[in-house]
Tab-separated table of C-alpha atoms and ligand atoms in Angstrom:
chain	number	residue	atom	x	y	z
A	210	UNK	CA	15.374	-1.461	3.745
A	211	UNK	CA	13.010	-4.795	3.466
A	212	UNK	CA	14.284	-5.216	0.040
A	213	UNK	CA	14.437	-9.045	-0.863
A	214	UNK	CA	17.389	-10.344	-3.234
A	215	UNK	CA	16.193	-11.810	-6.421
A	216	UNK	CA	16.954	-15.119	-6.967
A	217	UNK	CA	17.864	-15.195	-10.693
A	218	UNK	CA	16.004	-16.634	-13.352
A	219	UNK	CA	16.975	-17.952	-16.595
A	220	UNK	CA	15.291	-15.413	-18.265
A	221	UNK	CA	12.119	-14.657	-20.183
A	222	UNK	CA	9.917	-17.917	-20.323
A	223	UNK	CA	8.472	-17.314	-23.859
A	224	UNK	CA	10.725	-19.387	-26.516
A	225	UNK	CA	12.565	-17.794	-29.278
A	226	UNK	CA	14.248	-14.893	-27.433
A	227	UNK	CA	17.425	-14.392	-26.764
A	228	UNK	CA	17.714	-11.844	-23.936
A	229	UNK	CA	19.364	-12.841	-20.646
A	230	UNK	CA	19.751	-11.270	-17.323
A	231	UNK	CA	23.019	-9.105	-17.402
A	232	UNK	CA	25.627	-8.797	-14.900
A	233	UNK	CA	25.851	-4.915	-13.670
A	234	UNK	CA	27.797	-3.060	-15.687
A	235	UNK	CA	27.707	-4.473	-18.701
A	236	UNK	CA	27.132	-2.646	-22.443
A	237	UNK	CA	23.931	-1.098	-23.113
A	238	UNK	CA	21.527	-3.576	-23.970
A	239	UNK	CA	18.977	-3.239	-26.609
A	240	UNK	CA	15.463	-5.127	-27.086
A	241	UNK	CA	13.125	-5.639	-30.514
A	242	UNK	CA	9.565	-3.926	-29.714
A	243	UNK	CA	7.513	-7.141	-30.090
A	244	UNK	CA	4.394	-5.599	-31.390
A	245	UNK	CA	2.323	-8.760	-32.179
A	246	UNK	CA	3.138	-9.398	-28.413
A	247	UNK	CA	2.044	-6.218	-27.619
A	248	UNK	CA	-1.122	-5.613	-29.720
A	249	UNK	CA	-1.988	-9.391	-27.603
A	250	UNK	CA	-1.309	-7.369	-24.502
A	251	UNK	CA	-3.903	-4.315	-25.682
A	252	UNK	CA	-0.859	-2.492	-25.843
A	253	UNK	CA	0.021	0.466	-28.218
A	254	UNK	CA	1.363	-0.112	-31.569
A	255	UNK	CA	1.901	1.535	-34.389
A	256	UNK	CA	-1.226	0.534	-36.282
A	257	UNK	CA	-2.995	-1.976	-33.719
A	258	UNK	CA	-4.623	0.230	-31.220
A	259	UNK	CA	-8.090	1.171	-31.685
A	260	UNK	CA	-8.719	4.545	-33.393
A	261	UNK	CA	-10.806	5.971	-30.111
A	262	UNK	CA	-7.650	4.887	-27.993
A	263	UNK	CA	-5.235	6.214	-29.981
A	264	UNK	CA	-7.260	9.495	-30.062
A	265	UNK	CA	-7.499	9.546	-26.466
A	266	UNK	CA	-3.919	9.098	-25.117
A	267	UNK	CA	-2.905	11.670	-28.015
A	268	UNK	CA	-5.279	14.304	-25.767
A	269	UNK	CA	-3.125	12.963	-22.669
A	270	UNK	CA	0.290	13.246	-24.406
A	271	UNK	CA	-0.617	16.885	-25.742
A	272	UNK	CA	-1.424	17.961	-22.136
A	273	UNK	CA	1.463	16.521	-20.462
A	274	UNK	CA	3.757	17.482	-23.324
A	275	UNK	CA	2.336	21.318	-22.721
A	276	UNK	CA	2.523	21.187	-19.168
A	277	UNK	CA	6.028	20.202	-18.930
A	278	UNK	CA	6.980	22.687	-21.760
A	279	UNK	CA	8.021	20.205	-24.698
A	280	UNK	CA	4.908	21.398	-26.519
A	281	UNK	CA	3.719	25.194	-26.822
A	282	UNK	CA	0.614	26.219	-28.600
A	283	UNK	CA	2.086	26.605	-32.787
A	284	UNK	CA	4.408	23.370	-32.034
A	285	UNK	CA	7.046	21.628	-29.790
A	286	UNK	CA	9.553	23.104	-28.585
A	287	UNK	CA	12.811	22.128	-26.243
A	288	UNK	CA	12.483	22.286	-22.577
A	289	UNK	CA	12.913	25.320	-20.985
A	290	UNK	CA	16.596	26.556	-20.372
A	291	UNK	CA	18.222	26.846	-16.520
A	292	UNK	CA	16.579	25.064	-13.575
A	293	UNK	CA	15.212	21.711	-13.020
A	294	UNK	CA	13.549	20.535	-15.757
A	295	UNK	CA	9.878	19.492	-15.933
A	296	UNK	CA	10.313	16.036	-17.465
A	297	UNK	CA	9.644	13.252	-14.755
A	298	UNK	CA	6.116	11.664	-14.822
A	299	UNK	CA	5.213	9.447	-12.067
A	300	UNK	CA	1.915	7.538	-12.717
A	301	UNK	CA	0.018	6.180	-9.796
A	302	UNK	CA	-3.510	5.254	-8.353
A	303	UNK	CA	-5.297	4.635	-5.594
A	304	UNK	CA	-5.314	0.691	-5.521
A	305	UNK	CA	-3.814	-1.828	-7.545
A	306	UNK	CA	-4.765	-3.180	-10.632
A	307	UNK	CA	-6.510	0.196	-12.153
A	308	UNK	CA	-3.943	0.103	-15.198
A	309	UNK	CA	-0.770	2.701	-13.763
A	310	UNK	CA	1.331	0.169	-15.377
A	311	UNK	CA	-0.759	0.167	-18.534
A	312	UNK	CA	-1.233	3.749	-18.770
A	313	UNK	CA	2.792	4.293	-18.387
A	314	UNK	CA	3.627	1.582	-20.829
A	315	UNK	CA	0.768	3.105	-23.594
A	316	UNK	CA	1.690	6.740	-22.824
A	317	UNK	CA	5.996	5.552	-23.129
A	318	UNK	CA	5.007	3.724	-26.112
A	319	UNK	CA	2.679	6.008	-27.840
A	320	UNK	CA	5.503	9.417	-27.254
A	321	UNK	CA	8.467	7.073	-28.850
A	322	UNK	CA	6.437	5.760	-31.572
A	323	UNK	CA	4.095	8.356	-32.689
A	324	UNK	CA	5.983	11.610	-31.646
A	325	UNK	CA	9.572	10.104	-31.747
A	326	UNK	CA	10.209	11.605	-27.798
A	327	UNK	CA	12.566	10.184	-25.941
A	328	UNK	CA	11.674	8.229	-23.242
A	329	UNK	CA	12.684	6.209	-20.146
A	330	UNK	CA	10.350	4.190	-18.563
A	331	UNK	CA	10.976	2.884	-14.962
A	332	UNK	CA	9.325	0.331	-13.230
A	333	UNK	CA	9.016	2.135	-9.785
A	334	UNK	CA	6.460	-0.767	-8.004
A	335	UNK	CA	9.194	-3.612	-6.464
A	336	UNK	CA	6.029	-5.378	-4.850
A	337	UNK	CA	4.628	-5.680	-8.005
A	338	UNK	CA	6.960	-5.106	-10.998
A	339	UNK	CA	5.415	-5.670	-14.248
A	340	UNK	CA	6.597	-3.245	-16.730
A	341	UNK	CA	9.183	-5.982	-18.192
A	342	UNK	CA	6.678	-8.150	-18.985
A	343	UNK	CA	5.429	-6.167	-22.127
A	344	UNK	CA	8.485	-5.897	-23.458
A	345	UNK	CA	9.749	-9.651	-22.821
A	346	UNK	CA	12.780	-8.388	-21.115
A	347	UNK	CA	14.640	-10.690	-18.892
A	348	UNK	CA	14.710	-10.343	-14.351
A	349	UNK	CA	18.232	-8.394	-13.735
A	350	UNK	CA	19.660	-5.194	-12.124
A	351	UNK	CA	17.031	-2.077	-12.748
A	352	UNK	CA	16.351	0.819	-10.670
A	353	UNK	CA	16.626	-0.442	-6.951
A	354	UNK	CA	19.996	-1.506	-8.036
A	355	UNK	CA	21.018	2.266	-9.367
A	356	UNK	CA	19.576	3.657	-6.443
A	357	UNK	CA	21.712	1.123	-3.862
A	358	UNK	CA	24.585	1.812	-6.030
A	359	UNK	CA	25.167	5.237	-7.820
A	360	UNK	CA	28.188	3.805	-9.614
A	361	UNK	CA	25.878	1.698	-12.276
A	362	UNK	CA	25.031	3.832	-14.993
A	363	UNK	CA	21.331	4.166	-16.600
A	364	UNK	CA	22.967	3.936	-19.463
A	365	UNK	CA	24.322	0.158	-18.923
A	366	UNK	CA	21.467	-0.769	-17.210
A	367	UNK	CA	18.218	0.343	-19.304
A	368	UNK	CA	17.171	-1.811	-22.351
A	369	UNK	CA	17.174	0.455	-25.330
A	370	UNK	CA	14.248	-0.411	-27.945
A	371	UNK	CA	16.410	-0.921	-31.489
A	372	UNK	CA	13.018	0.351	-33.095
A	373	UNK	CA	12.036	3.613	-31.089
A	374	UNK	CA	14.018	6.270	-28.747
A	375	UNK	CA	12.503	4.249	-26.045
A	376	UNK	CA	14.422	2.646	-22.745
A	377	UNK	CA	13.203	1.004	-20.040
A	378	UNK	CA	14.817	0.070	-16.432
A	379	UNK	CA	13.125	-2.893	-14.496
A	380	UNK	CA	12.429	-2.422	-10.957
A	381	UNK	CA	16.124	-4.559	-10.180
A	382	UNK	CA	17.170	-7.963	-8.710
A	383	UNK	CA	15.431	-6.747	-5.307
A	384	UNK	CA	11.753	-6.753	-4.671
A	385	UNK	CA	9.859	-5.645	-1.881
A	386	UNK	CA	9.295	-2.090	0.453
A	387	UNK	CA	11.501	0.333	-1.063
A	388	UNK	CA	9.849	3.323	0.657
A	389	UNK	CA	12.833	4.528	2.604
A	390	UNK	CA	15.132	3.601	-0.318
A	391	UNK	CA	12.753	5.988	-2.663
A	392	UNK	CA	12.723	8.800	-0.064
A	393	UNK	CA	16.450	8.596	0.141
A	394	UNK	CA	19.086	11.739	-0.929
A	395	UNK	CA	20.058	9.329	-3.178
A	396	UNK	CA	16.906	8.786	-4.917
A	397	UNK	CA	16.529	12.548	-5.206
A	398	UNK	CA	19.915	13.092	-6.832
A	399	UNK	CA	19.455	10.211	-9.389
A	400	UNK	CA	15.855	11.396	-10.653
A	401	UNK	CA	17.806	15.230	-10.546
A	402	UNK	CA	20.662	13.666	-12.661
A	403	UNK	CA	18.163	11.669	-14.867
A	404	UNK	CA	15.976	14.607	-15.561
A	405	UNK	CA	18.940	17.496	-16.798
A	406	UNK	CA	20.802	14.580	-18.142
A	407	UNK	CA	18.554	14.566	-21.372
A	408	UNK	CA	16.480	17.566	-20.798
A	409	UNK	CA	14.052	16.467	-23.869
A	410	UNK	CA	13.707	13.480	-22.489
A	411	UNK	CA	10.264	11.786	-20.768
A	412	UNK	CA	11.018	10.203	-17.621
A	413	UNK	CA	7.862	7.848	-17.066
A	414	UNK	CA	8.046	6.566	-13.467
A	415	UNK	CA	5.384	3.196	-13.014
A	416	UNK	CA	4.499	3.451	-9.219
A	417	UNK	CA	2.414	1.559	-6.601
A	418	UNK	CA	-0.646	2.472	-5.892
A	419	UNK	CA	-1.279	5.053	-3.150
A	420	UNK	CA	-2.898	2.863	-0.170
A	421	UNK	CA	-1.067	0.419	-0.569
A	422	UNK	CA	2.184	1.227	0.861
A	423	UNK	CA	4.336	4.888	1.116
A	424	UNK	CA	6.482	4.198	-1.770
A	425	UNK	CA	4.086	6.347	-4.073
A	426	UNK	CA	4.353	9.130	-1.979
A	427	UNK	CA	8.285	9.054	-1.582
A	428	UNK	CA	8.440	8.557	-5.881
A	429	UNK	CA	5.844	11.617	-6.047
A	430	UNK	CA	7.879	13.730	-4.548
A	431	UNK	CA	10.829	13.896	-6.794
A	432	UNK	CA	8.028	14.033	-9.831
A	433	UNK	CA	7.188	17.363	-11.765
A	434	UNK	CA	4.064	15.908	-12.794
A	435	UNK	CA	2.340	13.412	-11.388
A	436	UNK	CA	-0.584	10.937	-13.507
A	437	UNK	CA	-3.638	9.412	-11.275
A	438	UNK	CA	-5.308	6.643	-12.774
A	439	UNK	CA	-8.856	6.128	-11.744
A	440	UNK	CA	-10.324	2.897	-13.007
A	441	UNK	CA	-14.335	4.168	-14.230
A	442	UNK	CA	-16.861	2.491	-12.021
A	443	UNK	CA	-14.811	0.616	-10.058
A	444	UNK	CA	-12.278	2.686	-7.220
A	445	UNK	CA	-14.795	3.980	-4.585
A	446	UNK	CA	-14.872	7.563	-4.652
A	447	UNK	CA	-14.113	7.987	-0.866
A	448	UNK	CA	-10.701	5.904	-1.126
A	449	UNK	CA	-9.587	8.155	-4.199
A	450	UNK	CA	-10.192	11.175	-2.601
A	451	UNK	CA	-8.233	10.133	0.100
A	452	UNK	CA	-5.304	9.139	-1.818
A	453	UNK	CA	-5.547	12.219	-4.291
A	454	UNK	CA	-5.705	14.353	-1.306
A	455	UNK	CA	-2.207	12.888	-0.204
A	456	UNK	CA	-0.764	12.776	-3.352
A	457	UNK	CA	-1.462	16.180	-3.768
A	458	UNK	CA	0.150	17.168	-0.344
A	459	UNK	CA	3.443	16.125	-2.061
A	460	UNK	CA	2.643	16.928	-5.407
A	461	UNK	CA	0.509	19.590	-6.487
A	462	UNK	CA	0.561	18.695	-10.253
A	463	UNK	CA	-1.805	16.183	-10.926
A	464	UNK	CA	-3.922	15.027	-13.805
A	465	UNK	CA	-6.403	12.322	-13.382
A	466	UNK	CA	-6.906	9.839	-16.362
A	467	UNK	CA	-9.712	7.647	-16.396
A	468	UNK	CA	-9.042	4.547	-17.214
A	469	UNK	CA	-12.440	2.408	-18.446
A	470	UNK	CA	-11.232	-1.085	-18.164
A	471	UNK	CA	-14.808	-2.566	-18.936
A	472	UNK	CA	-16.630	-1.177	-21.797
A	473	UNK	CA	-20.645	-1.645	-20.879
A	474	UNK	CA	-21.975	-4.675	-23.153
A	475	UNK	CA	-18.713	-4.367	-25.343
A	476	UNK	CA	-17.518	-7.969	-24.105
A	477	UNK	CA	-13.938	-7.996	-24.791
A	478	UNK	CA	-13.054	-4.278	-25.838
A	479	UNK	CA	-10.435	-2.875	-24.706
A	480	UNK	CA	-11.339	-0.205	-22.047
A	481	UNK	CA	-9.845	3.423	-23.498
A	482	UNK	CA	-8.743	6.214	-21.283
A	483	UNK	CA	-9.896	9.862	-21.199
A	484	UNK	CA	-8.473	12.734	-19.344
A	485	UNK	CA	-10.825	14.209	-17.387
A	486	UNK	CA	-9.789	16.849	-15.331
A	487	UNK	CA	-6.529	18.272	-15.916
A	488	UNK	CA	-5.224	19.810	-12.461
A	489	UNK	CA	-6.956	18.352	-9.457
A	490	UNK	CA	-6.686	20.443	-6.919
A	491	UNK	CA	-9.741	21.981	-5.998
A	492	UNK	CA	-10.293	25.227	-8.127
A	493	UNK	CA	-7.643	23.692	-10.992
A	494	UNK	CA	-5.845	26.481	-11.361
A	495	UNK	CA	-5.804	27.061	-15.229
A	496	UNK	CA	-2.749	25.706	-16.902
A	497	UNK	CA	0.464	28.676	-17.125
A	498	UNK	CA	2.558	28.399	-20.241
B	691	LIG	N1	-7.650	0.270	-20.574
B	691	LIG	C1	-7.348	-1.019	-20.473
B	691	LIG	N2	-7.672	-1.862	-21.447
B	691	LIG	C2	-7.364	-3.159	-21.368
B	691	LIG	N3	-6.771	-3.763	-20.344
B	691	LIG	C3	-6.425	-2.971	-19.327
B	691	LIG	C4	-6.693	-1.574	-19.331
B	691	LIG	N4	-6.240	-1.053	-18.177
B	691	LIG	C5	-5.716	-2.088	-17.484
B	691	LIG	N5	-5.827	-3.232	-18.173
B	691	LIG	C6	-5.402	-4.568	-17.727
B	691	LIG	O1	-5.778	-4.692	-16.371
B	691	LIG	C7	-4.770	-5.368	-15.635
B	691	LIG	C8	-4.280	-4.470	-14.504
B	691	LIG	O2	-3.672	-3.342	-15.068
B	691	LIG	P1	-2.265	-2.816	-14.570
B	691	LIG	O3	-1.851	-1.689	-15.469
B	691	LIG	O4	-1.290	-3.917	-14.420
B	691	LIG	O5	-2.679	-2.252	-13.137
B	691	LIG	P2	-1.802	-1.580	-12.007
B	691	LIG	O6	-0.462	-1.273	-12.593
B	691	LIG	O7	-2.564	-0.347	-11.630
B	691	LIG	O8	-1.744	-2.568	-10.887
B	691	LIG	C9	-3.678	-5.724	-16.614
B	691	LIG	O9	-3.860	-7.028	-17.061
B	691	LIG	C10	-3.885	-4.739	-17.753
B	691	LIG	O10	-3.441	-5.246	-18.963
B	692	LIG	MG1	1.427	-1.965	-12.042
């Protein structure tokens, strides 16, 4: 599977914090949203995210929240009844470092907080996990280890924020190509479990990048709605039209978000994000309800 075991660590280097890696199986554990940690990491908060920002995901939530039926024109709603529901969001990009991890973390953040939605966020890149990090929780079993192991529960393995309906599942104690692993039957039942389990629930799915590697593709596939990150300016138009072209071979619901990273002359703002074209494909077919 080219999965590599984790040696274990001792745990979150910053002082003060008493999380520790957790044997499988153990209780639910919960974490403390750190938001002087986060509002450091440009990160959503309640009240520390800059007014355009906070303006801007809100446009991204609505749509997604509309698209996958938790929000109808007059209000929100439930999910629809019978069937697979529409709830998992994978959120990808052509190359690394163009802010998927960002945009999940914001977007996860931003639902709990500011619309109270339930959410799961799961760190879907083993190359490059690094949707812990923002939250300060410790290296242990995540995701790769559900998927290797159906017997683990979600439940016992996601770390439950005490201050927000928000829960989030590290990539695992394995790291590396987890392409066939994320194409497996197994794979496809757990995000099927996950997804009727708590039908009014988010299911945010942090992927690799597109180029990169398959494993995009293979987490794509089980997603009702997939998020492309383009980073303004910077990813050359010919490699993201190649990689929304793929993506959109194995998912045909795609919104792009631009991500601005570097503000012109605005020396250390914070870039902002802006939906640009809701449905990709060519012709965007306008959005059913
Ligand atoms: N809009 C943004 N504003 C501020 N920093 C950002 C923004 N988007 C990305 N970053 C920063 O850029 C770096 C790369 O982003 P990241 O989300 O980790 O990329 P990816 O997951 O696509 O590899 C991170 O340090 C992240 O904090
Ligand atoms: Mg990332």
């Amino acid at each position: 599977m080219g999965l590599i075991e984790r040696v274990a660590s001792d745990g979150p280097s910053e002082p003060g914090r008493p999380q520790r890696p957790r044997a499988a199986g153990s209780p639910a554990p919960e974490f403390d949203l750190d938001f002087d940690a986060l509002a450091a990491l440009g990160a959503y908060t309640p009240d520390g995210f800059g007014r355009s920002h906070v303006l801007e995901l809100r446009a991204i939530k609505r749509a997604l929240l509309k698209r996958i039926g938790l929000l109808h024109a007059g209000g929100r709603r439930g999910a629809r009844d019978g069937g697979r529901r529409r709830n998992v969001v994978v959120v990808t990009s052509t190359r690394p470092g163009e802010g998927k991890t960002f945009t999940a973390v914001n977007l996860a953040l931003s639902l709990a907080l500011e619309e109270g939605a339930s959410v799961l966020l799961i760190d879907g890149d083993a190359l490059k996990p690094k949707v812990r990090s923002y939250f300060n929780i410790p290296e242990g079993p995540g995701f790769v280890d559900r998927l290797m192991d159906p017997s683990l529960s979600v439940s016992s393995l996601a770390w439950r924020a005490r201050q927000a309906p928000l829960a989030v599942l590290g990539e695992g104690s394995k790291t590396g190509p987890a392409a066939e692993l994320f194409s497996s039957q197994e794979a496809r039942a757990f995000f099927a479990r996950a997804s009727t389990a708590a039908p009014n629930r988010l299911i945010i799915v942090d992927a690799p990048p597109m180029l990169a590697t398959t494993e995009a593709y293979a987490l794509a596939r089980h997603a009702d709605e997939a998020l492309f990150v383009v980073q303004a300016d910077a990813t050359p138009q010919p490699a993201v039209a190649v990689a929304l072209d793929e993506l959109l071979d194995v998912n045909p619901n795609v919104s792009l978000v631009l991500n601005r990273c570097l503000v012109p002359g605005g020396g250390a703002h914070y870039g902002s994000y802006g939906e640009y074209y809701a449905r990709a494909r060519a012709g965007g077919a306008p959005e059913k309800e």
